[in-house]
Structures are given as C-alpha cells and as structure tokens.
C-alpha cells in the first residue's frame, strides 16, 4: 500500500479529514500503483500512483550549484466514493494540504464530486469473492497530480478534507476530543473545571450627547483548554489571555473568579453599534440578569462557620462548638469583551464546547433545543471571521443568505456591516440585482443618502451594482429614438 494513514480521521460538523504518508519506492526506476486504503469516513477510500523518476519531462529541475538534473516523481491521489456513490449527498468538495509535494498545474484534477454518481460510469468491483454479494460500484477520481523531488529528506504527506453541504443537517460521529480528555483528567487531580470568566455587554443606547454606548455586562465561564485548538487566531488570543504569548493583557493575572469585579458599566468605543445581539438599554432588565458590582474583592478564600463540629473520639479534647474552615476560592482569569455582545459570545462558547449553533430569525420560527443559545448570524459572522473559524463562518453566511428579504435588501446591502465583508457583499448584491425592478423607490432614497455623504462606506457596493449589466433592468430608456451622429 502506497498510502499509510498517519492518524485517525478528524471529524467536524460537515467534514472528515484523513491524513496519509506516501511511501515512495526507493528505486528511481520503479513505479507503484497502491491498492485502496481502508474505508475512511463512513464509506469512501483513497488510492495513489507513483510514476518512475524523470529528469527530462517538464517541469525540469536543475541543481542551481552544479547544473545536474534533479530526478522527481509524478504522484496522483485518487478518491473513490465506494459505499456512498449511490447516496444523495449532493456536492462533495475536497481540500488538500501537503508536505514535500508540489502541485503540477497543467494536469487535470477534480475538486468536487456530485453524489449520487450515475451507475453507468466507472468500473465494477466486488467487495467479497462470494458471487451472492452484490457488486459495489467503484468510481475513482484523480484529486490532484503532484511532483515529489527525490532529493527530499522526508517522505511526502497529504491531508484530505472531504466536505459535505452544510444544509444536509448531518450529525457526524466524533470521538472524544483530546481536549475533553485532558479536562476530565484535570478534574480527577482536583483541578478546576473553570479557569476563565468573560464579561460581555448586553445593552446598547444613545447618550444625551448623541454618542452610542453599550452597557450592563454579564458573566460567562469557560475552561481555556477546551477553547483552544479551533483556529490559530483564537489560540493566539487565548495565549495572550493566559500570559504565554508575550502579550500585555491585564487579564493574564490570576484572580478570584467568585469575587466581585470592577467592570466598566458602560463605554462608548464599541465598534458595531448596529449589533442586533444588543438589546435596547431602555428596556427593563431581562429575567435573571444582574448588574455587575463595582466592589472588587481581593480575598482568595471565604470563611464558613460550622456549628457543633466535634473532634473524633480518638482525641480527648472537648467538642468544638464553632470553627473557621478556610475554603479556597476558584482562581482564574477575567476578561472583558468589548467588541462583541453577550449573546454572541455565549453562542460562541457553546459552539466551541458542543459544535452546535442556532441563529435568530426575524419571525422566530427556527426550532432549537432550549439549551442552545440563539444569536444574530451577522454578529456571529463578524466574530467567526475575526478568529478564522471557517466552519462557523460558513454556517453564519448560510443563515444570512436565507434571511435576505426584498423588503430590507437595499438597507442591508448598503450597511456598514456589508461593506466590511466581500463574501456577504457579493451575495447581497446578487439578491438586490435580482429584485432591482421592484426596488426603485428604495434605491432612489438610498442613492440620495449616499450623495449627501450619509453612507461613506457604500462606494464598493455601489460600484459593484453599477458595473453589472443587470442594472439595465432597472434603468428605463429615456427615448426609443435612435441617436443621431451629433448625439453620439
């Protein structure tokens, strides 16, 4: 076998990643066609072919110091849907990462497959020798062609992520994460299950001077070890909080998680005042919401009074009617979140722990388990983009797309949020152009606002719309008469 599995499959909510080492034959003249790997995911396989070494076919590699040709091998990696070739999964995409391999650009490859695959294509192979067993169709596709230099010190490796459509609603099997194992092991040793406390703001309002502000922070708890490993950006942020990245975070110091903390009750530097995960400040307090005390407690322990505590019979001393027992407080780090709302941060922590997310819809029609917190798709997209959480970002984008409405598309397309994210901008411009003939009045009002300087961030969106031929559907011809030469 040419492909040797380097580790167990890694599962997410919509994808499975398999990593292999490619064992290249030691003899430069030998070729290898590897048999299929064992079943990966829940029914597919991979295979690999290695061509004989060459110094003449393009690309031709030459040692810069000696002008001696460097031999290299042509390697192709194949995907076989195997057991899932007849399943209606829709478009399956592939993401490949390699080490010690270089892509050969001019070779044909396949980055996606549409399932099910027609039974008329591909060869038939039997899963067992018994004639009574129904043959399983094999449809093998070349995913990529690579070049491997024979002067490389290490064998090549390849990771293949098989991605399924988000709307399938799959619940993929996931083994116990190593982070969860470590957290459970720490509790056995008496360590705390919580070592970080976040404060995030819940309300937004307008001050008498006209400035927007956020207010009323609430607390959320977590464990750093369970929050790591989702993205490099998030890990860097958390390392800064833990004081291990050389960052100057005041949160890096260990404090009493159960004590009162001096958290700023309101501030005006929030960069996303249209955040729909912030409630209006004039509303009554939400049920269960408590304001943060301005008193900071330095004590790291509490004193508990135990009445009528007796010493065991083995001690001749008199019974003790009261004693002071020192109970240690929980120590950890406290972080104040000033760029994202409480609801958004709550939903993020829940997603990082459980891989479950629920987005709020305008009509509130989305059903969800009661323990899954809801948040705004736009607010979560902003947060997922900040920390490079691509799967979560894709889920948020899907929800944004599903909630597009003709009634508010003009406002959404020309919003400050849309101006920051090209992917959101593209899908909203596409939707707007589709309904443009029915949006004349809204567009005229929006163009007036733009011309008066009220939306300085809208230039890119407006440019995209102007340069699309679809705009002709909205513009009415001034005259049906042909232009004269003078007018031309």
Short mmCIF file of C-alpha atoms in Angstrom, two decimals:
data_model
loop_
_atom_site.label_atom_id
_atom_site.label_comp_id
_atom_site.label_asym_id
_atom_site.label_seq_id
_atom_site.Cartn_x
_atom_site.Cartn_y
_atom_site.Cartn_z
CA UNK A 1 0.00 0.00 0.00
CA UNK A 2 1.37 3.41 -1.00
CA UNK A 3 -0.87 5.48 1.29
CA UNK A 4 -0.38 4.84 5.00
CA UNK A 5 -2.72 6.52 7.48
CA UNK A 6 -0.81 8.89 9.75
CA UNK A 7 -3.58 9.36 12.35
CA UNK A 8 -7.26 8.77 12.99
CA UNK A 9 -9.85 10.61 10.90
CA UNK A 10 -10.76 14.05 12.24
CA UNK A 11 -14.48 14.82 12.27
CA UNK A 12 -16.30 18.15 12.27
CA UNK A 13 -19.98 19.02 11.79
CA UNK A 14 -19.78 18.76 7.99
CA UNK A 15 -16.39 17.29 7.04
CA UNK A 16 -13.94 14.47 7.64
CA UNK A 17 -10.16 14.89 7.32
CA UNK A 18 -7.83 11.95 6.63
CA UNK A 19 -4.03 12.28 6.72
CA UNK A 20 -1.61 9.91 4.96
CA UNK A 21 2.09 9.36 4.48
CA UNK A 22 3.00 8.45 0.88
CA UNK A 23 5.57 5.66 0.78
CA UNK A 24 7.62 6.28 -2.37
CA UNK A 25 9.61 3.28 -3.72
CA UNK A 26 13.34 3.60 -3.08
CA UNK A 27 14.36 2.55 -6.58
CA UNK A 28 14.14 5.53 -9.00
CA UNK A 29 13.07 3.25 -11.87
CA UNK A 30 10.21 1.52 -10.07
CA UNK A 31 6.58 2.57 -10.26
CA UNK A 32 3.81 1.92 -7.77
CA UNK A 33 0.06 1.70 -8.00
CA UNK A 34 -1.25 1.50 -4.48
CA UNK A 35 -4.28 -0.52 -3.53
CA UNK A 36 -7.14 1.39 -1.95
CA UNK A 37 -6.92 2.41 1.67
CA UNK A 38 -9.24 1.04 4.29
CA UNK A 39 -12.62 2.73 4.42
CA UNK A 40 -12.41 6.34 5.57
CA UNK A 41 -15.18 8.46 6.98
CA UNK A 42 -18.31 6.40 6.56
CA UNK A 43 -17.70 4.77 3.22
CA UNK A 44 -15.03 6.25 0.91
CA UNK A 45 -11.46 5.26 0.07
CA UNK A 46 -8.30 6.79 -1.37
CA UNK A 47 -5.51 5.42 -3.55
CA UNK A 48 -2.26 6.69 -5.03
CA UNK A 49 0.03 6.05 -8.01
CA UNK A 50 3.74 6.87 -8.16
CA UNK A 51 5.46 7.17 -11.54
CA UNK A 52 9.12 6.39 -12.28
CA UNK A 53 11.65 9.17 -11.70
CA UNK A 54 12.33 11.58 -14.55
CA UNK A 55 14.90 14.30 -15.28
CA UNK A 56 13.65 15.24 -18.74
CA UNK A 57 9.89 15.79 -18.69
CA UNK A 58 8.62 19.22 -17.67
CA UNK A 59 8.97 20.73 -15.20
CA UNK A 60 12.72 20.09 -15.48
CA UNK A 61 14.55 20.60 -12.21
CA UNK A 62 18.25 21.52 -12.18
CA UNK A 63 20.55 21.95 -9.20
CA UNK A 64 21.48 25.63 -9.03
CA UNK A 65 25.07 24.91 -7.98
CA UNK A 66 26.01 22.07 -10.30
CA UNK A 67 23.52 22.17 -13.22
CA UNK A 68 22.83 18.49 -12.57
CA UNK A 69 19.19 17.47 -13.23
CA UNK A 70 17.23 16.55 -10.13
CA UNK A 71 15.04 13.45 -10.58
CA UNK A 72 11.42 13.70 -9.46
CA UNK A 73 8.34 11.51 -9.41
CA UNK A 74 4.82 12.10 -10.60
CA UNK A 75 2.26 11.25 -7.92
CA UNK A 76 -1.52 11.17 -8.34
CA UNK A 77 -4.03 10.91 -5.49
CA UNK A 78 -7.44 9.37 -6.16
CA UNK A 79 -10.80 9.44 -4.39
CA UNK A 80 -13.30 6.57 -4.58
CA UNK A 81 -16.82 7.23 -3.14
CA UNK A 82 -17.23 3.45 -2.86
CA UNK A 83 -20.07 2.79 -0.38
CA UNK A 84 -21.59 6.29 -0.71
CA UNK A 85 -21.55 6.56 -4.52
CA UNK A 86 -25.34 5.97 -4.67
CA UNK A 87 -26.23 8.25 -1.76
CA UNK A 88 -27.91 11.60 -2.38
CA UNK A 89 -25.39 13.82 -0.56
CA UNK A 90 -25.14 16.47 -3.28
CA UNK A 91 -21.90 18.32 -3.97
CA UNK A 92 -18.88 16.99 -2.07
CA UNK A 93 -15.76 19.17 -2.14
CA UNK A 94 -12.14 18.32 -1.38
CA UNK A 95 -9.49 20.43 0.39
CA UNK A 96 -5.94 19.10 0.17
CA UNK A 97 -2.88 20.11 2.21
CA UNK A 98 0.51 18.57 1.52
CA UNK A 99 4.10 18.46 2.74
CA UNK A 100 7.10 17.81 0.43
CA UNK A 101 4.83 17.81 -2.63
CA UNK A 102 4.43 20.42 -5.38
CA UNK A 103 1.24 20.70 -7.46
CA UNK A 104 1.63 20.05 -11.19
CA UNK A 105 -0.52 22.83 -12.57
CA UNK A 106 -1.14 21.58 -16.11
CA UNK A 107 -2.62 18.23 -15.09
CA UNK A 108 -6.42 17.75 -14.88
CA UNK A 109 -7.88 17.28 -11.43
CA UNK A 110 -11.22 17.18 -9.61
CA UNK A 111 -12.03 19.40 -6.63
CA UNK A 112 -15.65 18.29 -6.20
CA UNK A 113 -17.95 15.35 -6.90
CA UNK A 114 -21.74 15.33 -7.23
CA UNK A 115 -23.40 12.41 -5.42
CA UNK A 116 -25.09 10.14 -6.29
CA UNK A 117 -22.97 9.08 -9.25
CA UNK A 118 -24.60 7.51 -12.29
CA UNK A 119 -24.24 3.73 -12.19
CA UNK A 120 -23.42 3.73 -15.89
CA UNK A 121 -19.95 5.16 -15.29
CA UNK A 122 -16.97 3.64 -13.58
CA UNK A 123 -15.86 0.05 -13.23
CA UNK A 124 -17.47 -2.58 -11.06
CA UNK A 125 -15.58 -4.30 -8.29
CA UNK A 126 -16.76 -6.88 -5.79
CA UNK A 127 -16.40 -6.29 -2.09
CA UNK A 128 -16.11 -10.06 -1.48
CA UNK A 129 -15.36 -13.10 -3.58
CA UNK A 130 -18.75 -14.62 -2.95
CA UNK A 131 -20.99 -14.45 -6.04
CA UNK A 132 -24.03 -13.88 -3.81
CA UNK A 133 -22.76 -10.49 -2.67
CA UNK A 134 -23.97 -7.54 -4.74
CA UNK A 135 -21.04 -5.79 -6.51
CA UNK A 136 -20.18 -2.36 -5.18
CA UNK A 137 -19.50 0.24 -7.91
CA UNK A 138 -16.13 1.96 -7.85
CA UNK A 139 -15.80 5.47 -9.30
CA UNK A 140 -12.24 6.66 -8.78
CA UNK A 141 -11.37 10.33 -9.45
CA UNK A 142 -7.98 11.98 -9.61
CA UNK A 143 -7.96 14.67 -6.95
CA UNK A 144 -4.53 16.13 -7.77
CA UNK A 145 -1.22 15.49 -9.53
CA UNK A 146 1.96 16.25 -7.61
CA UNK A 147 5.71 16.29 -8.08
CA UNK A 148 7.99 14.75 -5.44
CA UNK A 149 11.71 15.54 -5.60
CA UNK A 150 13.88 12.54 -4.87
CA UNK A 151 16.39 14.73 -3.04
CA UNK A 152 13.75 15.44 -0.34
CA UNK A 153 14.78 14.37 3.14
CA UNK A 154 11.32 13.31 4.33
CA UNK A 155 8.51 11.32 2.76
CA UNK A 156 5.55 13.32 1.46
CA UNK A 157 2.32 13.60 3.46
CA UNK A 158 -1.16 14.65 2.41
CA UNK A 159 -4.29 15.64 4.35
CA UNK A 160 -7.60 15.36 2.51
CA UNK A 161 -10.71 17.04 3.93
CA UNK A 162 -13.97 15.74 2.46
CA UNK A 163 -16.57 18.50 2.88
CA UNK A 164 -20.33 17.93 2.65
CA UNK A 165 -23.07 20.56 2.15
CA UNK A 166 -23.99 22.39 5.34
CA UNK A 167 -27.73 22.01 4.72
CA UNK A 168 -27.62 18.20 4.98
CA UNK A 169 -28.02 18.57 8.73
CA UNK A 170 -25.58 15.74 9.41
CA UNK A 171 -24.63 14.72 12.91
CA UNK A 172 -21.24 13.16 12.31
CA UNK A 173 -19.70 10.76 14.83
CA UNK A 174 -16.94 12.44 16.79
CA UNK A 175 -14.53 10.62 19.07
CA UNK A 176 -13.84 12.09 22.48
CA UNK A 177 -11.68 15.13 21.83
CA UNK A 178 -8.23 15.10 23.41
CA UNK A 179 -9.02 18.48 24.97
CA UNK A 180 -12.04 16.96 26.69
CA UNK A 181 -9.95 14.01 27.87
CA UNK A 182 -7.36 16.36 29.35
CA UNK A 183 -10.02 18.49 31.06
CA UNK A 184 -11.61 15.40 32.63
CA UNK A 185 -8.21 14.14 33.76
CA UNK A 186 -7.54 17.51 35.43
CA UNK A 187 -10.74 17.24 37.48
CA UNK A 188 -9.56 13.84 38.76
CA UNK A 189 -6.41 15.55 40.00
CA UNK A 190 -8.55 18.13 41.79
CA UNK A 191 -8.06 20.97 39.32
CA UNK A 192 -10.89 23.33 38.48
CA UNK A 193 -13.23 22.73 35.55
CA UNK A 194 -13.48 26.53 35.13
CA UNK A 195 -10.46 28.81 34.86
CA UNK A 196 -11.67 31.83 32.89
CA UNK A 197 -14.55 34.27 33.28
CA UNK A 198 -15.76 36.54 30.50
CA UNK A 199 -17.79 39.72 30.84
CA UNK A 200 -19.71 40.83 27.74
CA UNK A 201 -22.20 43.65 27.29
CA UNK A 202 -25.94 43.10 26.81
CA UNK A 203 -27.46 46.54 26.09
CA UNK A 204 -26.96 49.48 23.74
CA UNK A 205 -28.24 53.04 23.97
CA UNK A 206 -27.75 56.66 22.95
CA UNK A 207 -26.29 59.12 25.45
CA UNK A 208 -27.62 62.73 25.72
CA UNK A 209 -24.62 63.93 23.68
CA UNK A 210 -25.72 61.69 20.81
CA UNK A 211 -22.97 59.09 21.25
CA UNK A 212 -23.82 55.42 21.23
CA UNK A 213 -22.81 53.27 24.17
CA UNK A 214 -23.06 49.68 25.42
CA UNK A 215 -23.91 48.78 29.00
CA UNK A 216 -24.84 46.13 31.54
CA UNK A 217 -22.13 43.46 31.31
CA UNK A 218 -22.93 39.87 32.25
CA UNK A 219 -20.59 36.99 33.00
CA UNK A 220 -19.86 33.69 31.24
CA UNK A 221 -17.44 30.98 32.33
CA UNK A 222 -15.16 28.60 30.47
CA UNK A 223 -12.01 26.50 30.52
CA UNK A 224 -9.08 27.63 28.41
CA UNK A 225 -8.07 24.09 27.48
CA UNK A 226 -11.48 23.43 25.90
CA UNK A 227 -11.43 26.66 23.92
CA UNK A 228 -8.08 26.02 22.25
CA UNK A 229 -7.41 24.10 19.04
CA UNK A 230 -10.20 25.53 16.87
CA UNK A 231 -8.15 28.13 14.95
CA UNK A 232 -4.70 29.73 15.07
CA UNK A 233 -6.19 33.20 15.60
CA UNK A 234 -8.28 32.09 18.56
CA UNK A 235 -5.33 30.19 20.05
CA UNK A 236 -3.14 33.30 19.76
CA UNK A 237 -5.80 35.37 21.52
CA UNK A 238 -6.22 32.83 24.31
CA UNK A 239 -2.44 32.50 24.71
CA UNK A 240 -2.34 36.25 25.25
CA UNK A 241 -5.01 35.97 27.93
CA UNK A 242 -3.03 33.22 29.63
CA UNK A 243 0.13 35.34 29.55
CA UNK A 244 2.02 32.82 27.39
CA UNK A 245 2.37 34.80 24.18
CA UNK A 246 4.26 37.83 25.41
CA UNK A 247 1.10 39.93 25.10
CA UNK A 248 0.40 42.73 27.52
CA UNK A 249 -3.09 41.62 28.58
CA UNK A 250 -4.14 42.72 32.02
CA UNK A 251 -6.33 39.60 32.06
CA UNK A 252 -3.20 37.42 32.22
CA UNK A 253 -3.07 37.67 36.04
CA UNK A 254 -4.85 35.09 38.15
CA UNK A 255 -7.70 36.47 40.25
CA UNK A 256 -10.66 35.29 42.28
CA UNK A 257 -13.41 34.16 39.89
CA UNK A 258 -16.06 34.23 42.63
CA UNK A 259 -15.29 37.72 43.85
CA UNK A 260 -16.85 40.96 42.72
CA UNK A 261 -15.05 42.62 39.84
CA UNK A 262 -14.80 46.27 38.88
CA UNK A 263 -16.09 46.11 35.31
CA UNK A 264 -16.90 49.28 33.38
CA UNK A 265 -20.69 49.56 33.42
CA UNK A 266 -20.85 51.33 30.05
CA UNK A 267 -18.48 52.60 27.38
CA UNK A 268 -18.71 54.37 24.01
CA UNK A 269 -15.91 52.76 21.96
CA UNK A 270 -17.97 49.79 20.76
CA UNK A 271 -17.27 49.44 17.01
CA UNK A 272 -20.57 47.84 15.93
CA UNK A 273 -23.44 49.86 17.34
CA UNK A 274 -25.96 48.23 14.98
CA UNK A 275 -25.26 44.85 16.62
CA UNK A 276 -28.64 43.14 16.83
CA UNK A 277 -27.40 40.95 19.69
CA UNK A 278 -27.53 44.04 21.92
CA UNK A 279 -30.91 44.84 23.48
CA UNK A 280 -32.12 48.47 23.81
CA UNK A 281 -30.93 49.90 27.12
CA UNK A 282 -34.27 51.46 27.96
CA UNK A 283 -35.88 48.03 28.36
CA UNK A 284 -36.44 46.53 31.77
CA UNK A 285 -33.75 44.12 32.94
CA UNK A 286 -34.00 40.70 31.41
CA UNK A 287 -35.04 37.89 33.71
CA UNK A 288 -32.02 36.54 35.54
CA UNK A 289 -29.80 39.44 34.52
CA UNK A 290 -27.88 41.03 37.35
CA UNK A 291 -25.74 44.16 37.17
CA UNK A 292 -22.07 43.87 37.98
CA UNK A 293 -20.96 45.18 41.37
CA UNK A 294 -18.37 47.93 41.48
CA UNK A 295 -16.70 46.37 44.52
CA UNK A 296 -13.54 44.35 43.88
CA UNK A 297 -12.71 41.61 46.36
CA UNK A 298 -9.03 40.84 46.87
CA UNK A 299 -9.62 37.84 49.18
CA UNK A 300 -8.84 34.44 47.67
CA UNK A 301 -10.78 32.43 50.28
CA UNK A 302 -14.01 32.55 52.22
CA UNK A 303 -14.74 31.69 55.83
CA UNK A 304 -17.52 29.21 56.54
CA UNK A 305 -18.94 28.83 60.05
CA UNK A 306 -19.59 25.20 61.06
CA UNK A 307 -21.73 24.83 64.20
CA UNK A 308 -21.34 21.92 66.65
CA UNK A 309 -18.33 20.44 64.89
CA UNK A 310 -16.97 17.65 67.10
CA UNK A 311 -13.44 16.21 67.10
CA UNK A 312 -13.30 12.38 66.61
CA UNK A 313 -13.29 10.16 69.72
CA UNK A 314 -9.59 9.38 69.29
CA UNK A 315 -8.85 12.91 70.50
CA UNK A 316 -9.52 13.67 74.19
CA UNK A 317 -10.22 17.35 73.61
CA UNK A 318 -13.60 18.91 74.27
CA UNK A 319 -16.14 19.26 71.45
CA UNK A 320 -15.81 22.40 69.34
CA UNK A 321 -18.96 24.42 69.01
CA UNK A 322 -17.72 26.51 66.09
CA UNK A 323 -14.70 26.60 63.83
CA UNK A 324 -13.46 28.62 60.95
CA UNK A 325 -12.71 26.48 57.93
CA UNK A 326 -10.85 28.12 55.05
CA UNK A 327 -12.43 27.17 51.72
CA UNK A 328 -10.29 28.20 48.74
CA UNK A 329 -11.87 30.36 46.10
CA UNK A 330 -11.71 29.45 42.42
CA UNK A 331 -8.73 31.14 40.79
CA UNK A 332 -8.66 32.08 37.12
CA UNK A 333 -8.53 34.92 34.62
CA UNK A 334 -11.17 37.55 33.98
CA UNK A 335 -11.66 39.00 30.50
CA UNK A 336 -13.89 41.92 29.48
CA UNK A 337 -15.18 41.52 25.90
CA UNK A 338 -15.64 44.97 24.35
CA UNK A 339 -16.12 44.12 20.68
CA UNK A 340 -18.86 41.50 20.76
CA UNK A 341 -22.21 41.23 22.55
CA UNK A 342 -23.03 38.85 25.39
CA UNK A 343 -25.41 36.79 23.22
CA UNK A 344 -22.78 36.35 20.50
CA UNK A 345 -20.03 35.35 22.93
CA UNK A 346 -22.39 32.98 24.74
CA UNK A 347 -23.25 31.28 21.44
CA UNK A 348 -19.55 31.07 20.51
CA UNK A 349 -18.57 29.35 23.77
CA UNK A 350 -21.47 26.93 23.36
CA UNK A 351 -20.37 26.15 19.79
CA UNK A 352 -16.74 25.58 20.80
CA UNK A 353 -17.90 23.17 23.50
CA UNK A 354 -20.67 21.31 21.64
CA UNK A 355 -20.33 22.13 17.92
CA UNK A 356 -23.97 23.33 17.96
CA UNK A 357 -25.17 26.77 16.87
CA UNK A 358 -28.60 28.40 16.48
CA UNK A 359 -29.22 31.68 14.66
CA UNK A 360 -32.07 34.01 15.45
CA UNK A 361 -34.58 34.56 12.62
CA UNK A 362 -36.83 37.63 12.17
CA UNK A 363 -40.01 35.63 12.70
CA UNK A 364 -38.56 33.43 15.44
CA UNK A 365 -39.61 30.31 13.51
CA UNK A 366 -36.37 28.36 13.96
CA UNK A 367 -36.74 25.48 16.35
CA UNK A 368 -33.86 24.59 18.65
CA UNK A 369 -33.19 22.72 21.88
CA UNK A 370 -33.72 25.02 24.85
CA UNK A 371 -30.07 24.74 25.93
CA UNK A 372 -28.70 26.10 22.62
CA UNK A 373 -28.40 29.91 22.84
CA UNK A 374 -29.54 31.96 19.85
CA UNK A 375 -27.54 34.78 18.32
CA UNK A 376 -27.51 37.04 15.28
CA UNK A 377 -26.00 35.45 12.17
CA UNK A 378 -24.29 38.73 11.24
CA UNK A 379 -22.80 39.17 14.71
CA UNK A 380 -21.50 35.60 14.68
CA UNK A 381 -20.11 36.01 11.15
CA UNK A 382 -18.13 39.01 12.40
CA UNK A 383 -16.80 37.04 15.37
CA UNK A 384 -16.02 33.89 13.35
CA UNK A 385 -14.18 35.97 10.75
CA UNK A 386 -12.06 37.60 13.47
CA UNK A 387 -10.91 34.24 14.81
CA UNK A 388 -10.70 32.32 11.50
CA UNK A 389 -13.42 29.81 12.42
CA UNK A 390 -14.26 28.88 8.83
CA UNK A 391 -16.94 26.23 9.50
CA UNK A 392 -18.80 28.55 11.86
CA UNK A 393 -18.39 31.43 9.41
CA UNK A 394 -19.92 29.32 6.62
CA UNK A 395 -22.91 28.44 8.83
CA UNK A 396 -23.46 32.10 9.66
CA UNK A 397 -23.21 33.09 5.99
CA UNK A 398 -25.77 30.43 5.07
CA UNK A 399 -28.16 31.88 7.66
CA UNK A 400 -27.55 35.44 6.39
CA UNK A 401 -28.38 34.31 2.87
CA UNK A 402 -31.54 32.50 3.99
CA UNK A 403 -32.81 35.63 5.76
CA UNK A 404 -32.40 38.02 2.81
CA UNK A 405 -35.67 39.79 2.10
CA UNK A 406 -36.82 42.11 -0.66
CA UNK A 407 -38.21 44.44 2.00
CA UNK A 408 -34.83 45.25 3.55
CA UNK A 409 -32.22 44.18 0.97
CA UNK A 410 -31.39 47.79 -0.01
CA UNK A 411 -30.71 48.71 3.60
CA UNK A 412 -28.68 45.52 4.18
CA UNK A 413 -26.60 45.81 1.01
CA UNK A 414 -25.60 49.39 1.83
CA UNK A 415 -24.96 48.77 5.55
CA UNK A 416 -21.61 49.28 7.26
CA UNK A 417 -21.54 45.56 8.13
CA UNK A 418 -21.82 44.51 4.47
CA UNK A 419 -19.06 46.92 3.42
CA UNK A 420 -16.57 45.02 5.61
CA UNK A 421 -17.10 41.52 4.19
CA UNK A 422 -16.78 40.85 0.41
CA UNK A 423 -18.46 37.43 0.67
CA UNK A 424 -21.57 38.94 2.26
CA UNK A 425 -21.47 41.84 -0.17
CA UNK A 426 -21.45 39.55 -3.21
CA UNK A 427 -24.48 37.50 -2.16
CA UNK A 428 -26.47 40.61 -1.16
CA UNK A 429 -25.66 42.44 -4.40
CA UNK A 430 -26.75 39.35 -6.32
CA UNK A 431 -30.05 39.28 -4.43
CA UNK A 432 -30.58 43.03 -4.85
CA UNK A 433 -30.00 42.90 -8.61
CA UNK A 434 -32.44 40.04 -8.94
CA UNK A 435 -35.19 42.20 -7.41
CA UNK A 436 -33.98 45.56 -8.69
CA UNK A 437 -37.01 46.33 -10.93
CA UNK A 438 -39.22 46.35 -7.81
CA UNK A 439 -36.86 48.42 -5.65
CA UNK A 440 -36.85 51.78 -7.47
CA UNK A 441 -38.21 53.82 -4.59
CA UNK A 442 -35.86 52.28 -2.01
CA UNK A 443 -32.88 52.68 -4.35
CA UNK A 444 -33.66 56.33 -5.03
CA UNK A 445 -33.77 57.08 -1.30
CA UNK A 446 -30.52 55.19 -0.75
CA UNK A 447 -28.74 56.98 -3.61
CA UNK A 448 -29.87 60.30 -2.13
CA UNK A 449 -28.35 59.34 1.24
CA UNK A 450 -25.10 58.30 -0.44
CA UNK A 451 -24.87 61.53 -2.43
CA UNK A 452 -25.42 63.53 0.76
CA UNK A 453 -22.48 61.73 2.41
CA UNK A 454 -24.53 59.77 4.91
CA UNK A 455 -23.02 56.40 3.90
CA UNK A 456 -19.35 56.95 3.01
CA UNK A 457 -18.64 53.21 3.26
CA UNK A 458 -21.03 52.29 0.42
CA UNK A 459 -18.78 53.08 -2.57
CA UNK A 460 -17.72 49.47 -3.21
CA UNK A 461 -21.29 48.14 -3.16
CA UNK A 462 -22.48 50.93 -5.45
CA UNK A 463 -19.59 50.27 -7.83
CA UNK A 464 -20.48 46.56 -7.99
CA UNK A 465 -24.08 47.38 -8.83
CA UNK A 466 -23.20 49.97 -11.48
CA UNK A 467 -20.82 47.62 -13.26
CA UNK A 468 -23.35 44.83 -13.50
CA UNK A 469 -25.38 44.60 -16.71
CA UNK A 470 -28.36 43.67 -14.58
CA UNK A 471 -28.68 47.38 -13.77
CA UNK A 472 -30.19 47.87 -17.22
CA UNK A 473 -33.28 46.04 -15.95
CA UNK A 474 -33.88 48.88 -13.53
CA UNK A 475 -32.98 51.86 -15.71
CA UNK A 476 -35.75 52.97 -18.06
CA UNK A 477 -34.73 54.17 -21.53
CA UNK A 478 -35.21 57.93 -21.97
CA UNK A 479 -36.20 57.60 -25.59
CA UNK A 480 -36.79 54.89 -28.14
CA UNK A 481 -35.44 57.09 -30.92
CA UNK A 482 -32.02 56.13 -32.31
CA UNK A 483 -29.20 58.56 -31.52
CA UNK A 484 -28.02 60.94 -34.22
CA UNK A 485 -24.35 61.19 -35.17
CA UNK A 486 -24.12 64.52 -33.31
CA UNK A 487 -25.52 62.91 -30.13
CA UNK A 488 -23.10 60.01 -30.43
#
